[in-house]
Amino acid sequence: MKKIALITGATSGIGEGCARAFARSGYDLILTGRRKELLCQLCDNLRASGAEVVSLVFDVRDRKATEAALSSLQGRWRDIDVLVNNAGLALGLDKEYEGNLDDWETMIDTNIKGLLTMTRLIVPRMVERNRGHVINIGSVAGDAAYAGGSVYCATKSAVKAVTDGLRIDVAHTAVRVTNIKPGLVETNFSRVRFHGDNDRADSVYKGIEPLTGDDIADVVLYAANAPEHVQIAEVLVLATHQANGTVIHREN
Ligand code: NDP
Ligand code: 8X3
């Protein structure tokens, strides 16, 4: 029986890269996101390459919609082997005393509460089956705050805390728990952060070769496919010219 991976936020960037990588590696997939059309296109492509794919369109901030989507899964699709909690975003780069409260709420509701909802709904079955793997997409931003990023950084620090906490809580089982912490990855992330200001988004990646969604997908897949007795607890993945959240060497 093929393994099943559920990937949140598969319509773009890292999540889309993970969907393609897991399909290539022989997994069947449950893919989620809000943008139905993009999700359907991706599912069609992956089905054409031989994977069985279920798509679930919902907003991870909406607990009832999330519960309804997951309870629509039938039969073997309920036995999820790998949960990749990837859906997330940053909004704005304002000083904490000038930040937008709506943006903060969206980041907290998506990056922390949405991730926890998915975990709470899926992990009980993993514990029952005594198998499974939760891979959370954290960030280098969770290691230390940077200027204008305090709330986003706080959400990714929270991802580290809930990942570490879950690993403790399932240590008596064969369920594995991983935090993958990327640095600069060129996706739609900065376009979303700067509310569609493409020039500002492009400037984030000027003078440095950033990571791609596929680079992160390789690491996620490595963790998922490691032997059952090997638990990759945490991985910090940076572009070669990025040293940490704030030290980035750029060629002019
Ligand atoms: P993208 O903007 O390219 O992708 C984000 C994905 O998250 C989309 O598929 C989007 O789908 C989904 N998403 C966002 N909000 C929601 C929501 N409320 N409900 C459901 N899905 C949602 O960015 P990335 O691929 O870069 O980001 C993926 C993850 O990686 C995020 O958690 C981000 O914080 C993290 N990360 C990114 C880094 C980077 O430099 N790019 C570095 C470190 C971590 P849709 O809009 O269809 O709902
Ligand atoms: C995304 C990486 O440095 O833009 O989490 O916050 S960073």
Short mmCIF file of C-alpha atoms in Angstrom, two decimals, residues 28-144:
data_model
loop_
_atom_site.label_atom_id
_atom_site.label_comp_id
_atom_site.label_asym_id
_atom_site.label_seq_id
_atom_site.Cartn_x
_atom_site.Cartn_y
_atom_site.Cartn_z
CA ASP A 28 -0.40 9.32 -2.71
CA LEU A 29 -1.40 12.82 -1.73
CA ILE A 30 -3.98 14.93 0.03
CA LEU A 31 -3.34 18.50 -1.03
CA THR A 32 -4.90 21.59 0.53
CA GLY A 33 -5.12 25.31 -0.08
CA ARG A 34 -7.70 28.05 -0.59
CA ARG A 35 -7.18 28.66 -4.33
CA LYS A 36 -9.27 25.90 -5.88
CA GLU A 37 -8.22 26.43 -9.49
CA LEU A 38 -4.48 26.23 -8.75
CA LEU A 39 -5.03 23.21 -6.55
CA CYS A 40 -7.06 21.43 -9.27
CA GLN A 41 -4.38 22.13 -11.91
CA LEU A 42 -1.68 20.70 -9.68
CA CYS A 43 -3.79 17.65 -8.80
CA ASP A 44 -4.45 16.96 -12.49
CA ASN A 45 -0.71 17.17 -13.26
CA LEU A 46 0.19 14.83 -10.44
CA ARG A 47 -2.55 12.36 -11.33
CA ALA A 48 -1.20 12.29 -14.89
CA SER A 49 2.16 11.28 -13.42
CA GLY A 50 0.58 8.32 -11.59
CA ALA A 51 -0.18 9.55 -8.07
CA GLU A 52 -3.60 9.24 -6.48
CA VAL A 53 -4.55 12.70 -5.26
CA VAL A 54 -7.37 14.12 -3.15
CA SER A 55 -7.79 17.89 -2.98
CA LEU A 56 -9.38 19.72 -0.05
CA VAL A 57 -10.15 23.42 -0.41
CA PHE A 58 -10.35 25.23 2.93
CA ASP A 59 -8.84 28.02 4.98
CA VAL A 60 -6.77 26.66 7.88
CA ARG A 61 -7.95 29.61 9.98
CA ASP A 62 -11.53 28.30 9.80
CA ARG A 63 -11.72 25.51 12.34
CA LYS A 64 -15.15 24.26 11.28
CA ALA A 65 -14.16 24.18 7.59
CA THR A 66 -10.96 22.35 8.50
CA GLU A 67 -12.87 19.78 10.56
CA ALA A 68 -15.43 19.31 7.76
CA ALA A 69 -12.72 18.88 5.11
CA LEU A 70 -10.83 16.28 7.12
CA SER A 71 -13.94 14.38 8.12
CA SER A 72 -14.84 14.07 4.42
CA LEU A 73 -11.87 11.72 4.00
CA GLN A 74 -12.95 8.12 3.61
CA GLY A 75 -11.31 4.70 3.99
CA ARG A 76 -7.54 4.56 3.56
CA TRP A 77 -7.37 8.36 3.10
CA ARG A 78 -7.90 8.70 6.85
CA ASP A 79 -4.60 6.91 7.48
CA ILE A 80 -2.23 9.78 6.84
CA ASP A 81 1.42 8.79 7.07
CA VAL A 82 2.99 12.23 6.71
CA LEU A 83 1.45 15.60 7.61
CA VAL A 84 3.38 18.56 6.20
CA ASN A 85 2.12 21.65 8.03
CA ASN A 86 3.32 24.19 5.48
CA ALA A 87 0.47 26.73 4.97
CA GLY A 88 1.61 30.06 6.31
CA LEU A 89 2.57 33.61 5.57
CA ALA A 90 4.15 36.84 6.69
CA LEU A 91 2.32 40.15 6.33
CA GLY A 92 4.10 43.50 6.54
CA LEU A 93 7.49 44.57 7.83
CA ASP A 94 6.47 47.37 10.18
CA LYS A 95 7.86 48.31 13.53
CA GLU A 96 5.98 46.55 16.30
CA TYR A 97 4.55 49.85 17.58
CA GLU A 98 3.24 50.68 14.10
CA GLY A 99 2.10 47.25 12.88
CA ASN A 100 -1.29 46.36 11.43
CA LEU A 101 -3.43 44.44 13.91
CA ASP A 102 -5.36 42.63 11.18
CA ASP A 103 -2.10 41.40 9.65
CA TRP A 104 -0.95 40.17 13.05
CA GLU A 105 -4.20 38.31 13.60
CA THR A 106 -3.96 36.66 10.16
CA MET A 107 -0.38 35.49 10.81
CA ILE A 108 -1.20 34.16 14.28
CA ASP A 109 -4.40 32.46 13.12
CA THR A 110 -2.70 30.83 10.12
CA ASN A 111 0.83 30.03 11.27
CA ILE A 112 0.02 28.95 14.83
CA LYS A 113 -3.67 28.19 15.26
CA GLY A 114 -4.17 26.68 11.78
CA LEU A 115 -1.12 24.45 12.21
CA LEU A 116 -2.34 23.35 15.64
CA THR A 117 -5.83 22.58 14.32
CA MET A 118 -4.37 20.30 11.65
CA THR A 119 -2.13 18.61 14.21
CA ARG A 120 -4.96 18.12 16.69
CA LEU A 121 -7.20 16.56 14.03
CA ILE A 122 -4.65 14.25 12.40
CA VAL A 123 -2.23 13.10 15.09
CA PRO A 124 -4.71 11.05 17.20
CA ARG A 125 -5.05 8.54 14.32
CA MET A 126 -1.25 8.44 13.98
CA VAL A 127 -0.94 7.64 17.69
CA GLU A 128 -3.67 4.98 17.36
CA ARG A 129 -1.82 3.38 14.42
CA ASN A 130 1.54 3.87 16.12
CA ARG A 131 2.95 5.33 12.89
CA GLY A 132 3.15 8.69 11.23
CA HIS A 133 5.26 11.80 10.81
CA VAL A 134 4.45 15.47 11.38
CA ILE A 135 6.74 17.86 9.51
CA ASN A 136 6.20 21.51 10.41
CA ILE A 137 7.60 24.30 8.28
CA GLY A 138 9.13 26.72 10.76
CA SER A 139 11.70 29.32 9.77
CA VAL A 140 15.07 30.85 10.56
CA ALA A 141 12.78 33.71 11.64
CA GLY A 142 11.82 31.58 14.65
CA ASP A 143 15.43 31.58 15.91
CA ALA A 144 15.64 35.33 16.58
#
